Amino acid sequence: MKATLNVNVGAMVLFDDKICTITAVLDLDTYQLRANTTGATYQAQLADLSAFQAAGVHHVDSVSESKWELAQQHFDVIEPLIRQSRYTKADVQARAAECGVHVSTVYRWLKMYRETGVLTGLTRKQRSDKGVTQISAEVEQIIQQVLEVDYLNIQRKSAQKIITEISRRCHEQNLPIPHANTIRNRIQKIAPQIKMAKRLSRQAAEMKFSPLQGNFPNADYPLAVVQIDHTKLDIILVDDVYRKPIGRPWITLAIDVFSRMVTGFYVSFDPPSALSAGLCLSHSILPKESWLAKHEVKGRWAVWGLPRKIHLDNAKEFRGKVLEKACQQYGIEIEWRPVARPNFGGHIERLLGTILGEIHGITGTTFSNTRERQDYDSEEKAALTLSEFETWLTVFITDVYHQRVHSALGMSPLAKWKLGILGDDDSVGVGLPEKVVDETLLRLTFMPFEMRTVQQYGVAIHKITYWHDVLRTWIGATDPTNPKQARQFIFRIDPRDLSVIWFYDPDLLMYFPIPYRDSSHPVISIWELREIQRQLKREQKQNIDENMIFAAYSRMRELEQQAKGKTKAIRRAEQRRQLDQRTRAALPTPKDDFQAAMLPETQNYEFDDIQPFDDLDDLS
């Protein structure tokens, strides 16, 4: 089954258990349908439509690292074609000749990718010895060394000299000499910016490839480029219980550069991380109906879909391996903002500035500096909880910001978005973006993971034991490629809720939620766990185990209850705990019928040097 659902005219969808064809797009999220069997017509909303195929969806954890790299190579070949709304046979032939592969191979890869809509779809039924040039690791190393040292050099050696040098080195080491076209193709695939920066100068590359002030390259249709950034908000919020001040929250915000529409956001009291970027991106990609209903907002926010490219600040918190791999899976290109080049993030920074300006009119604002604040007591005036602020921000986005004329566009962001999607009498729109079918799978893809073996007691992560009968089959399992080595499995983890982890079963091709072995333990987050560990260290405890962890947690909660309402730190901890309980509800939890996320095709796991929880180190 494809990972996304097409909702444009002519697409087949499932509505009210009937297979229908979309006959007209009445608005951004309203459609006219015709039942395929009876011919009856219906009018439906986006939330009412679903896919009718029954097969599973590929996931990043269903393939080995070597097959992942191979899929990336195949994607590089077809990417220029899939980005075109239409391509001709001549286009495919030209691309095949340019990359040195057969035309039928390119067509096959295009079909495989369009059937699934994700990178791992390119591994399905794929022979490793067909359509791929076989080059040994030794020859590959020589090619890379010569390209990096001799070609990407100010001396600007010709391609022929590079071919000669690679051939000479291979001959000296009695290695097979790669074909000259193979080396030329490698040279052609080097990014022009890198080539010019290394062979001429960085200044020349910046002059040629840097965007002009106020303009962003290739952001010429909706979701072509989405910028994401974060800032600490100029407002003090209160807790839900005593409504006393607990501090200023952080916001991670996403904007569509073409239309200036806000595509999503995430607000919390935790500092920015790859996790907050992933949660913001998930909010950006998914439809907003459930979000609007939860916050009782009557406005419309008809924005969803996978962006072509996301533009991120070049900060460590956005450099997580999990975030990068999740974006690759869904075909999202990441572009990092160059250091000391503020014009590259002008659109998102202007939006953040607009929101901060609006916040200065809310009770509890801290303003942007002490001169503006003067005698205003921000803590005394603080009135909004985090959930109430989310509601205020959603109303501002849907009813104000999206509706009013944007000076740089000459129209409102909503009008620009509709123009880019639906078109008008003078221009053709790109069509509605496809909707992600499995929302749980999307959220899991952006979650960090741990590799663990399965023991008789279950699996232990952070000294906490988890168990479910689904693990029984894998107790003491050995690596298929090395019977002397224990087999490790993937466990996805939501840092906001450590009471459940998600186990990927490589035979059943599913993700299963695995609860605590001891169900009496309370729900805790990774941040609470780290605070417990710090407390036990201060107490000079040795050989820390699960019982000590939850005993310490109980003591800390008792102290919090005694001091509740007295300090901002304790109120902030309690508020974050309640926020985690609300946000983690997006993922299903274990029930009697035992929910699981369906996934296809199993492979071996080779994760090399990925450190899944590096993304969260700065939060400790």
Coordinates of C-alpha atoms in Angstrom, one line a residue:
M1 CA 0.0 0.0 0.0
K2 CA 1.2 3.5 -0.8
A3 CA 2.3 5.5 2.2
T4 CA 0.2 8.5 1.1
L5 CA -3.3 9.0 -0.2
N6 CA -4.0 10.9 -3.4
V7 CA -7.0 13.2 -3.1
N8 CA -7.0 14.9 -6.5
V9 CA -9.6 14.4 -9.2
G10 CA -9.6 10.9 -10.6
A11 CA -8.1 9.2 -7.5
M12 CA -9.9 6.3 -5.9
V13 CA -10.5 6.4 -2.2
L14 CA -12.6 4.6 0.5
F15 CA -15.5 6.6 1.9
D16 CA -18.1 5.1 4.3
D17 CA -16.8 1.6 3.3
K18 CA -17.5 2.4 -0.4
I19 CA -14.8 2.6 -3.1
C20 CA -15.3 5.9 -4.7
T21 CA -13.6 8.1 -7.3
I22 CA -13.0 11.8 -6.7
T23 CA -14.8 13.7 -9.4
A24 CA -14.3 17.3 -8.2
V25 CA -12.3 19.3 -5.6
L26 CA -14.8 21.7 -4.2
D27 CA -12.4 23.4 -1.8
L28 CA -9.0 22.6 -0.1
D29 CA -10.6 19.9 2.1
T30 CA -14.0 19.3 0.5
Y31 CA -14.5 16.8 -2.3
Q32 CA -17.2 15.4 -4.6
L33 CA -17.2 11.6 -4.9
R34 CA -18.9 9.0 -7.1
A35 CA -19.3 5.5 -5.9
N36 CA -17.7 3.0 -8.3
T37 CA -20.4 0.4 -8.0
T38 CA -23.7 2.3 -7.7
G39 CA -22.8 5.7 -9.3
A40 CA -24.2 7.6 -6.3
T41 CA -22.5 10.9 -5.6
Y42 CA -21.3 12.2 -2.2
Q43 CA -19.7 15.2 -0.7
A44 CA -16.9 14.4 1.8
Q45 CA -14.2 16.1 4.0
L46 CA -10.6 15.0 4.0
A47 CA -10.9 13.3 7.4
D48 CA -13.6 11.0 5.9
L49 CA -11.4 9.6 3.2
S50 CA -9.0 6.7 3.5
A51 CA -7.1 4.2 1.4
F52 CA -8.7 0.9 0.4
Q53 CA -5.6 -1.2 -0.3
A54 CA -4.9 -3.9 2.3
A55 CA -1.1 -4.4 2.0
G56 CA 1.4 -3.0 4.4
V57 CA 3.7 0.0 4.2
H58 CA 7.5 0.0 4.1
H59 CA 9.3 1.4 7.2
V60 CA 12.8 2.7 7.7
D61 CA 13.5 -0.3 10.1
S62 CA 12.4 -2.9 7.5
V63 CA 15.7 -2.8 5.6
S64 CA 19.4 -3.2 6.4
E65 CA 21.8 -0.2 6.2
S66 CA 23.3 -1.6 3.0
K67 CA 19.9 -1.8 1.3
W68 CA 19.1 1.6 2.6
E69 CA 22.2 3.0 0.9
L70 CA 21.3 1.2 -2.3
A71 CA 17.7 2.6 -2.2
Q72 CA 19.3 6.1 -1.9
Q73 CA 21.4 5.5 -5.0
H74 CA 18.3 4.5 -6.9
F75 CA 16.3 7.5 -5.6
D76 CA 19.1 9.8 -6.8
V77 CA 18.6 8.5 -10.3
I78 CA 14.8 9.0 -10.4
E79 CA 14.5 12.1 -8.3
P80 CA 14.6 14.6 -11.2
L81 CA 11.8 12.6 -12.9
I82 CA 9.5 12.2 -9.9
R83 CA 9.7 15.9 -9.1
Q84 CA 8.2 16.6 -12.5
S85 CA 4.4 16.6 -12.9
R86 CA 4.9 14.8 -16.2
Y87 CA 7.9 13.3 -17.9
T88 CA 8.3 11.9 -21.4
K89 CA 10.0 8.8 -22.7
A90 CA 12.8 11.0 -23.9
D91 CA 13.2 12.4 -20.4
V92 CA 13.6 8.8 -19.0
Q93 CA 16.0 7.8 -21.8
A94 CA 18.2 10.9 -21.1
R95 CA 18.3 10.3 -17.4
A96 CA 19.1 6.6 -17.9
A97 CA 22.0 7.5 -20.3
E98 CA 23.3 10.2 -17.9
C99 CA 23.4 7.7 -14.9
G100 CA 24.6 4.7 -16.9
V101 CA 21.6 2.4 -16.2
H102 CA 19.1 0.8 -18.6
V103 CA 15.9 2.6 -19.5
S104 CA 13.7 -0.3 -18.2
T105 CA 15.5 -0.1 -14.9
V106 CA 14.6 3.5 -14.5
Y107 CA 11.0 2.8 -15.3
R108 CA 10.9 -0.1 -12.8
W109 CA 12.4 2.2 -10.0
L110 CA 9.8 4.9 -10.9
K111 CA 7.0 2.4 -10.6
M112 CA 8.3 1.0 -7.3
Y113 CA 8.6 4.4 -5.7
R114 CA 5.2 5.7 -6.9
E115 CA 3.5 2.5 -5.6
T116 CA 4.8 3.2 -2.0
G117 CA 5.8 6.8 -1.9
V118 CA 8.7 6.1 0.5
L119 CA 12.4 5.4 0.0
T120 CA 12.3 1.8 1.3
G121 CA 9.8 1.0 -1.5
L122 CA 12.8 0.9 -3.8
T123 CA 14.1 -2.2 -2.0
R124 CA 11.0 -4.3 -2.7
K125 CA 11.7 -7.3 -4.9
Q126 CA 15.0 -5.7 -5.8
R127 CA 18.0 -7.8 -6.9
S128 CA 21.2 -6.6 -5.5
D129 CA 23.1 -7.6 -8.7
K130 CA 20.9 -5.9 -11.3
G131 CA 21.1 -2.3 -12.4
V132 CA 24.0 -1.6 -10.0
T133 CA 27.7 -1.4 -10.9
Q134 CA 29.7 -3.9 -8.9
I135 CA 32.7 -2.2 -7.4
S136 CA 34.7 -3.6 -4.6
A137 CA 35.3 -1.7 -1.4
E138 CA 39.0 -1.3 -2.2
V139 CA 38.3 0.3 -5.6
E140 CA 35.5 2.4 -4.1
Q141 CA 38.0 3.8 -1.5
I142 CA 40.5 4.7 -4.3
I143 CA 37.8 6.5 -6.3
Q144 CA 36.7 8.5 -3.2
Q145 CA 40.3 9.4 -2.3
V146 CA 41.2 10.6 -5.7
L147 CA 38.0 12.6 -6.1
E148 CA 38.4 14.3 -2.8
V149 CA 42.1 15.0 -2.9
D150 CA 42.9 15.4 -6.6
Y151 CA 39.6 16.5 -8.3
L152 CA 38.2 18.8 -5.6
N153 CA 41.3 20.8 -5.6
I154 CA 42.3 24.4 -6.6
Q155 CA 44.5 22.9 -9.3
R156 CA 41.3 21.8 -11.2
K157 CA 42.6 18.7 -12.8
S158 CA 40.6 17.4 -15.8
A159 CA 38.3 14.4 -15.6
Q160 CA 40.7 12.5 -17.9
K161 CA 43.6 13.0 -15.5
I162 CA 41.4 11.8 -12.6
I163 CA 40.5 8.6 -14.6
T164 CA 44.2 8.0 -15.4
E165 CA 45.1 8.4 -11.7
I166 CA 42.4 6.0 -10.5
S167 CA 43.4 3.5 -13.1
R168 CA 47.1 3.8 -12.1
R169 CA 46.4 3.2 -8.4
C170 CA 44.1 0.2 -9.2
H171 CA 46.7 -1.3 -11.4
E172 CA 49.4 -0.9 -8.7
Q173 CA 47.3 -2.8 -6.2
N174 CA 46.2 -5.5 -8.8
L175 CA 42.5 -4.3 -8.5
P176 CA 40.0 -4.2 -11.3
I177 CA 40.0 -0.9 -13.1
P178 CA 36.6 0.8 -13.2
H179 CA 35.1 2.0 -16.5
A180 CA 35.9 5.6 -17.4
N181 CA 32.1 6.3 -17.6
T182 CA 31.7 5.1 -14.1
I183 CA 34.2 7.7 -12.9
R184 CA 32.7 10.4 -15.1
N185 CA 29.2 9.7 -13.6
R186 CA 30.7 10.1 -10.1
I187 CA 32.1 13.4 -11.0
Q188 CA 28.8 14.6 -12.5
K189 CA 27.0 13.7 -9.3
I190 CA 29.2 16.0 -7.2
A191 CA 27.0 19.0 -6.2
P192 CA 27.9 22.1 -8.3
Q193 CA 28.2 24.2 -5.1
I194 CA 30.8 21.8 -3.6
K195 CA 32.6 21.6 -7.0
M196 CA 32.9 25.3 -7.4
A197 CA 33.8 26.0 -3.7
K198 CA 36.6 23.4 -3.8
R199 CA 37.9 24.0 -7.3
L200 CA 37.5 27.8 -7.4
S201 CA 36.6 29.5 -4.1
R202 CA 33.9 29.5 -1.5
Q203 CA 33.2 33.2 -2.4
A204 CA 32.6 32.3 -6.0
A205 CA 30.2 29.5 -5.0
E206 CA 28.3 31.7 -2.7
M207 CA 27.9 34.4 -5.3
K208 CA 26.6 31.9 -7.9
F209 CA 24.4 29.7 -5.7
S210 CA 23.3 31.9 -2.7
P211 CA 19.8 33.3 -3.0
L212 CA 19.1 37.0 -3.3
Q213 CA 17.9 38.9 -0.3
G214 CA 14.1 38.4 0.1
N215 CA 14.0 35.5 -2.4
F216 CA 14.3 31.8 -1.8
P217 CA 15.4 29.5 -4.7
N218 CA 12.9 26.9 -6.0
A219 CA 10.1 27.8 -3.5
D220 CA 7.8 28.2 -6.4
Y221 CA 4.9 26.0 -5.3
P222 CA 3.2 25.0 -2.0
L223 CA 5.4 22.7 0.2
A224 CA 8.4 23.1 -2.1
V225 CA 10.3 24.5 0.8
V226 CA 9.3 24.5 4.5
Q227 CA 11.4 26.4 7.0
I228 CA 11.6 25.3 10.6
D229 CA 13.1 27.3 13.5
H230 CA 12.5 27.8 17.2
T231 CA 12.6 30.6 19.8
K232 CA 11.7 31.2 23.4
L233 CA 8.4 33.0 23.6
D234 CA 8.0 36.4 25.4
I235 CA 5.2 35.2 27.7
I236 CA 5.0 33.6 31.1
L237 CA 2.5 30.8 31.3
V238 CA 0.8 29.3 34.4
D239 CA 0.2 25.7 35.6
D240 CA -3.2 24.0 35.2
V241 CA -3.8 23.4 38.9
Y242 CA -2.9 26.6 40.9
R243 CA -2.6 28.9 37.8
K244 CA 0.7 30.2 39.1
P245 CA 3.7 31.2 36.9
I246 CA 5.9 28.4 35.7
G247 CA 8.0 30.2 33.1
R248 CA 8.4 30.9 29.4
P249 CA 7.8 28.1 26.8
W250 CA 9.7 27.3 23.6
I251 CA 8.1 27.1 20.2
T252 CA 9.2 25.2 17.1
L253 CA 7.4 26.6 14.1
A254 CA 7.2 25.6 10.4
I255 CA 6.3 27.9 7.5
D256 CA 5.6 27.2 3.8
V257 CA 8.0 29.6 2.0
F258 CA 5.8 29.9 -1.2
S259 CA 2.6 30.9 0.6
R260 CA 3.8 31.9 4.1
M261 CA 1.2 29.5 5.5
V262 CA 2.0 28.1 8.9
T263 CA 2.2 24.3 8.4
G264 CA 2.6 23.3 12.0
F265 CA 4.1 24.0 15.4
Y266 CA 5.1 22.5 18.7
V267 CA 5.2 24.3 22.1
S268 CA 6.8 22.9 25.3
F269 CA 8.9 23.9 28.3
D270 CA 11.8 21.8 27.0
P271 CA 14.7 23.3 25.1
P272 CA 14.8 22.6 21.3
S273 CA 15.9 19.2 20.2
A274 CA 15.6 16.9 17.2
L275 CA 12.6 15.4 19.0
S276 CA 10.8 18.8 19.0
A277 CA 11.7 19.3 15.4
G278 CA 10.3 15.9 14.6
L279 CA 7.1 16.6 16.5
C280 CA 6.7 20.0 14.7
L281 CA 7.3 18.3 11.4
S282 CA 4.7 15.6 12.2
H283 CA 2.2 18.3 13.1
S284 CA 3.1 20.0 9.8
I285 CA 2.6 16.9 7.6
L286 CA -0.7 15.6 9.2
P287 CA -4.2 17.1 8.7
K288 CA -5.3 19.4 11.5
E289 CA -8.9 18.4 12.0
S290 CA -8.3 16.5 15.3
W291 CA -6.0 19.3 16.5
L292 CA -8.7 21.9 15.9
A293 CA -11.4 19.7 17.5
K294 CA -9.2 19.1 20.6
H295 CA -8.7 22.9 21.1
E296 CA -12.3 23.7 20.1
V297 CA -11.2 26.0 17.3
K298 CA -13.8 26.6 14.6
G299 CA -11.4 28.0 12.1
R300 CA -10.1 26.0 9.1
W301 CA -6.5 24.9 8.7
A302 CA -6.4 23.0 5.5
V303 CA -2.7 22.4 5.4
W304 CA -1.1 18.9 5.2
G305 CA 1.3 16.9 3.1
L306 CA 5.0 16.0 2.8
P307 CA 7.2 18.9 2.0
R308 CA 9.7 18.6 -0.9
K309 CA 12.5 20.2 1.2
I310 CA 12.8 21.5 4.8
H311 CA 15.2 24.3 5.7
L312 CA 16.7 24.0 9.2
D313 CA 18.9 26.1 11.3
N314 CA 22.5 24.7 11.4
A315 CA 22.2 24.0 15.1
K316 CA 23.2 20.8 16.9
E317 CA 19.6 20.2 18.1
F318 CA 18.5 19.8 14.5
R319 CA 21.4 17.4 13.6
G320 CA 19.9 14.2 14.8
K321 CA 20.4 11.0 12.8
V322 CA 16.9 9.8 13.5
L323 CA 15.5 13.1 12.1
E324 CA 17.7 12.8 9.0
K325 CA 16.7 9.2 8.3
A326 CA 13.0 9.8 8.8
C327 CA 13.1 12.6 6.3
Q328 CA 14.9 10.4 3.8
Q329 CA 12.3 7.7 4.2
Y330 CA 9.5 10.1 3.2
G331 CA 11.5 11.8 0.4
I332 CA 12.0 15.1 2.4
E333 CA 15.3 16.8 1.6
I334 CA 17.0 18.6 4.4
E335 CA 18.9 21.8 3.7
W336 CA 21.0 23.4 6.5
R337 CA 21.1 27.1 6.8
P338 CA 24.7 28.3 6.3
V339 CA 26.4 29.8 9.3
A340 CA 26.3 33.6 9.6
R341 CA 23.8 33.9 6.7
P342 CA 20.6 35.2 8.3
N343 CA 18.9 35.9 4.9
F344 CA 18.5 32.2 4.4
G345 CA 16.0 32.0 7.3
G346 CA 14.3 35.3 6.7
H347 CA 10.8 34.0 6.2
I348 CA 10.5 31.9 9.4
E349 CA 12.3 34.6 11.4
R350 CA 9.8 37.2 10.2
L351 CA 6.9 34.9 11.2
L352 CA 8.4 34.3 14.6
G353 CA 8.8 38.1 15.0
T354 CA 5.1 38.6 14.0
I355 CA 4.0 36.1 16.6
L356 CA 6.2 37.6 19.3
G357 CA 4.7 41.0 18.4
E358 CA 1.2 39.6 18.9
I359 CA 2.2 38.0 22.1
H360 CA 3.2 41.4 23.5
G361 CA -0.5 42.3 23.6
I362 CA -1.3 39.2 25.8
T363 CA -1.5 39.4 29.5
G364 CA 1.6 37.9 31.0
T365 CA 4.0 39.0 28.3
T366 CA 7.6 39.7 29.2
F367 CA 8.0 42.0 26.2
S368 CA 11.3 41.8 24.3
N369 CA 13.3 44.0 26.6
T370 CA 13.3 45.7 30.0
R371 CA 12.7 49.1 28.5
E372 CA 9.4 48.0 27.0
R373 CA 8.4 46.1 30.1
Q374 CA 9.1 49.0 32.5
D375 CA 7.0 48.4 35.7
Y376 CA 4.8 45.6 34.1
D377 CA 4.9 42.6 36.4
S378 CA 4.8 39.7 33.9
E379 CA 4.5 36.9 36.6
E380 CA 1.7 38.7 38.4
K381 CA -0.2 39.2 35.1
A382 CA 0.4 35.7 33.8
A383 CA -2.9 34.0 33.1
L384 CA -2.7 31.4 30.2
T385 CA -1.9 27.7 30.6
L386 CA 0.1 26.0 27.9
S387 CA -3.0 24.4 26.4
E388 CA -4.8 27.8 26.4
F389 CA -1.8 29.4 24.7
E390 CA -1.9 26.6 22.1
T391 CA -5.6 27.5 21.5
W392 CA -4.8 31.2 21.3
L393 CA -2.0 30.6 18.8
T394 CA -4.2 28.3 16.7
V395 CA -6.9 30.9 16.5
F396 CA -4.4 33.6 15.6
I397 CA -2.9 31.4 12.8
T398 CA -6.2 30.3 11.3
D399 CA -8.4 33.4 11.8
V400 CA -5.9 36.3 11.6
Y401 CA -2.5 35.5 10.1
H402 CA -3.7 33.2 7.3
Q403 CA -6.5 35.7 6.4
R404 CA -4.8 39.1 6.3
V405 CA -2.8 40.4 3.4
H406 CA 0.9 39.7 3.5
S407 CA 2.9 42.7 2.2
A408 CA 5.5 40.5 0.3
L409 CA 2.7 38.5 -1.4
G410 CA 0.1 41.2 -2.2
M411 CA -2.5 38.7 -0.9
S412 CA -3.2 36.6 2.2
P413 CA -1.2 33.4 2.8
L414 CA -4.4 31.4 2.5
A415 CA -5.2 33.0 -0.9
K416 CA -1.7 32.3 -2.1
W417 CA -1.9 28.7 -0.9
K418 CA -5.2 28.1 -2.7
L419 CA -3.7 29.7 -5.8
G420 CA -0.7 27.4 -5.7
I421 CA -2.9 24.3 -5.1
L422 CA -6.0 24.9 -7.1
G423 CA -4.8 27.5 -9.6
D424 CA -7.1 30.1 -11.3
D425 CA -8.0 31.3 -14.8
D426 CA -4.4 32.4 -15.4
S427 CA -2.4 29.7 -13.8
V428 CA -2.5 26.0 -13.1
G429 CA -2.2 24.7 -9.6
V430 CA 0.0 21.8 -8.5
G431 CA -2.9 19.9 -7.1
L432 CA -3.7 18.8 -3.5
P433 CA -0.8 17.2 -1.6
E434 CA -1.2 13.6 -0.8
K435 CA -2.3 12.6 2.7
V436 CA -0.1 10.3 4.8
V437 CA -2.1 7.1 5.4
D438 CA -0.6 5.7 8.6
E439 CA -0.3 8.6 11.1
T440 CA 1.0 6.3 13.8
L441 CA 3.8 5.0 11.6
L442 CA 4.8 8.6 10.7
R443 CA 5.1 9.6 14.3
L444 CA 7.0 6.4 15.2
T445 CA 9.5 7.1 12.3
F446 CA 10.5 10.4 14.0
M447 CA 10.9 8.7 17.4
P448 CA 14.4 7.7 18.7
F449 CA 15.2 4.0 19.0
E450 CA 17.5 1.6 21.0
M451 CA 18.9 -1.8 19.9
R452 CA 18.5 -4.5 22.4
T453 CA 18.6 -8.3 22.7
V454 CA 15.5 -10.2 24.1
Q455 CA 16.2 -12.1 27.3
Q456 CA 14.0 -14.5 29.4
Y457 CA 12.8 -11.6 31.5
G458 CA 12.1 -9.5 28.4
V459 CA 14.1 -6.4 27.4
A460 CA 15.8 -3.8 29.6
I461 CA 16.2 -0.2 28.6
H462 CA 17.4 2.5 31.0
K463 CA 17.4 -0.3 33.7
I464 CA 13.6 -0.6 33.3
T465 CA 12.3 -4.1 32.2
Y466 CA 9.6 -4.5 29.6
W467 CA 7.6 -7.6 28.6
H468 CA 4.9 -9.0 26.4
D469 CA 4.2 -12.4 25.0
V470 CA 5.1 -11.2 21.5
L471 CA 8.8 -11.2 22.7
R472 CA 8.7 -14.9 23.7
T473 CA 9.7 -16.1 20.2
W474 CA 12.8 -14.0 20.2
I475 CA 14.3 -15.0 23.6
G476 CA 17.9 -15.9 23.1
A477 CA 17.7 -15.4 19.3
T478 CA 21.0 -15.3 17.5
D479 CA 22.1 -13.1 14.6
P480 CA 21.2 -14.7 11.3
T481 CA 24.5 -13.8 9.8
N482 CA 26.6 -14.8 12.9
P483 CA 25.1 -17.6 15.0
K484 CA 27.6 -16.9 17.7
Q485 CA 26.3 -13.4 18.3
A486 CA 23.0 -12.5 20.0
R487 CA 20.5 -10.8 17.8
Q488 CA 19.6 -7.2 18.5
F489 CA 16.2 -5.8 17.7
I490 CA 14.8 -2.3 17.2
F491 CA 12.8 -0.7 20.0
R492 CA 11.3 2.8 19.2
I493 CA 10.9 5.0 22.3
D494 CA 8.7 8.0 23.0
P495 CA 10.9 10.0 25.5
R496 CA 7.7 11.6 26.9
D497 CA 6.4 8.2 28.0
L498 CA 8.7 5.4 29.0
S499 CA 5.9 3.1 30.1
V500 CA 5.6 1.7 26.6
I501 CA 8.3 0.9 24.0
W502 CA 7.6 -0.2 20.4
F503 CA 9.2 -3.4 19.2
Y504 CA 9.7 -4.1 15.5
D505 CA 9.1 -7.8 14.9
P506 CA 11.2 -8.8 11.8
D507 CA 9.0 -11.9 11.0
L508 CA 5.5 -10.5 11.6
L509 CA 6.6 -7.2 10.0
M510 CA 4.8 -5.2 12.7
Y511 CA 5.5 -2.7 15.4
F512 CA 4.1 -3.9 18.8
P513 CA 3.7 -1.8 21.9
I514 CA 5.5 -3.4 24.8
P515 CA 4.6 -2.2 28.4
Y516 CA 6.4 -2.3 31.7
R517 CA 6.9 -5.8 33.0
D518 CA 5.7 -4.5 36.3
S519 CA 2.4 -2.7 35.4
S520 CA 2.2 -1.1 38.8
H521 CA 5.0 1.4 37.9
P522 CA 3.9 4.9 37.1
V523 CA 4.4 6.6 33.8
I524 CA 7.6 8.6 33.6
S525 CA 9.5 10.5 30.9
I526 CA 13.1 10.4 30.0
W527 CA 13.6 13.8 31.6
E528 CA 12.2 12.6 34.9
L529 CA 14.3 9.5 34.7
R530 CA 17.4 11.5 34.3
E531 CA 16.5 13.7 37.3
I532 CA 16.0 10.5 39.3
Q533 CA 19.4 9.2 38.2
R534 CA 21.0 12.6 39.3
Q535 CA 19.2 12.3 42.7
L536 CA 20.5 8.8 43.2
K537 CA 24.0 9.8 42.3
R538 CA 23.8 12.7 44.9
E539 CA 22.7 10.1 47.4
Q540 CA 25.8 8.0 46.4
K541 CA 23.7 5.0 45.6
Q542 CA 25.5 2.0 44.0
N543 CA 24.2 -0.7 41.6
I544 CA 21.1 1.3 40.7
D545 CA 18.2 -1.0 39.5
E546 CA 14.6 -0.6 38.6
N547 CA 13.2 -0.8 42.2
M548 CA 15.6 2.0 43.3
I549 CA 14.5 4.1 40.3
F550 CA 10.8 4.0 41.0
A551 CA 11.3 4.2 44.8
A552 CA 13.2 7.4 44.2
Y553 CA 10.5 8.6 41.9
S554 CA 7.9 8.0 44.6
R555 CA 9.9 10.0 47.1
M556 CA 10.4 12.9 44.7
R557 CA 6.6 13.0 43.9
E558 CA 5.8 13.0 47.6
L559 CA 8.1 16.0 48.1
E560 CA 6.5 17.7 45.2
Q561 CA 3.0 17.1 46.6
Q562 CA 4.1 18.6 49.9
A563 CA 5.6 21.6 48.2
K564 CA 3.0 21.9 45.4
G565 CA 2.3 25.4 44.4
K566 CA 5.4 26.8 46.3
T567 CA 8.1 27.0 43.6
K568 CA 8.1 27.5 39.8
A569 CA 10.4 24.6 39.3
I570 CA 8.0 22.1 40.8
R571 CA 5.0 23.6 39.0
R572 CA 6.9 23.5 35.7
A573 CA 7.8 19.8 36.3
E574 CA 4.1 19.0 37.1
Q575 CA 3.0 20.9 34.0
R576 CA 5.5 19.2 31.7
R577 CA 4.2 15.9 33.1
Q578 CA 0.7 16.8 32.2
L579 CA 1.7 18.0 28.8
D580 CA 3.5 14.7 28.1
Q581 CA 0.4 12.8 29.0
R582 CA -1.6 14.8 26.5
T583 CA 0.8 14.7 23.6
R584 CA 1.8 11.0 23.9
A585 CA -1.9 10.2 23.5
A586 CA -1.3 10.6 19.8
L587 CA 0.2 7.1 19.8
P588 CA -2.0 4.1 20.7
T589 CA -1.3 2.3 23.9
P590 CA -1.5 -1.4 24.7
K591 CA -5.1 -2.7 25.0
D592 CA -6.7 -6.0 25.2
D593 CA -6.9 -6.4 21.5
F594 CA -3.2 -5.4 21.3
Q595 CA -2.8 -2.8 18.6
A596 CA 0.2 -3.0 16.2
A597 CA 1.5 -1.1 13.2
M598 CA 1.6 -3.2 10.1
L599 CA 4.9 -3.2 8.1
P600 CA 6.1 -5.2 5.1
E601 CA 9.1 -7.3 4.2
T602 CA 11.8 -8.1 6.7
Q603 CA 15.6 -7.6 6.3
N604 CA 18.6 -7.9 8.5
Y605 CA 19.6 -4.8 10.6
E606 CA 22.9 -3.0 10.2
F607 CA 22.8 0.4 11.9
D608 CA 26.6 1.1 12.0
D609 CA 27.4 4.1 14.1
I610 CA 23.9 5.6 14.6
Q611 CA 23.5 6.7 18.2
P612 CA 19.7 7.1 18.5
F613 CA 19.6 9.0 21.8
D614 CA 22.3 11.5 20.9
D615 CA 19.4 13.9 20.0
L616 CA 18.4 14.2 23.6
D617 CA 21.8 14.5 25.3
D618 CA 21.6 18.3 25.5
L619 CA 18.4 18.0 27.6
S620 CA 20.1 16.1 30.5

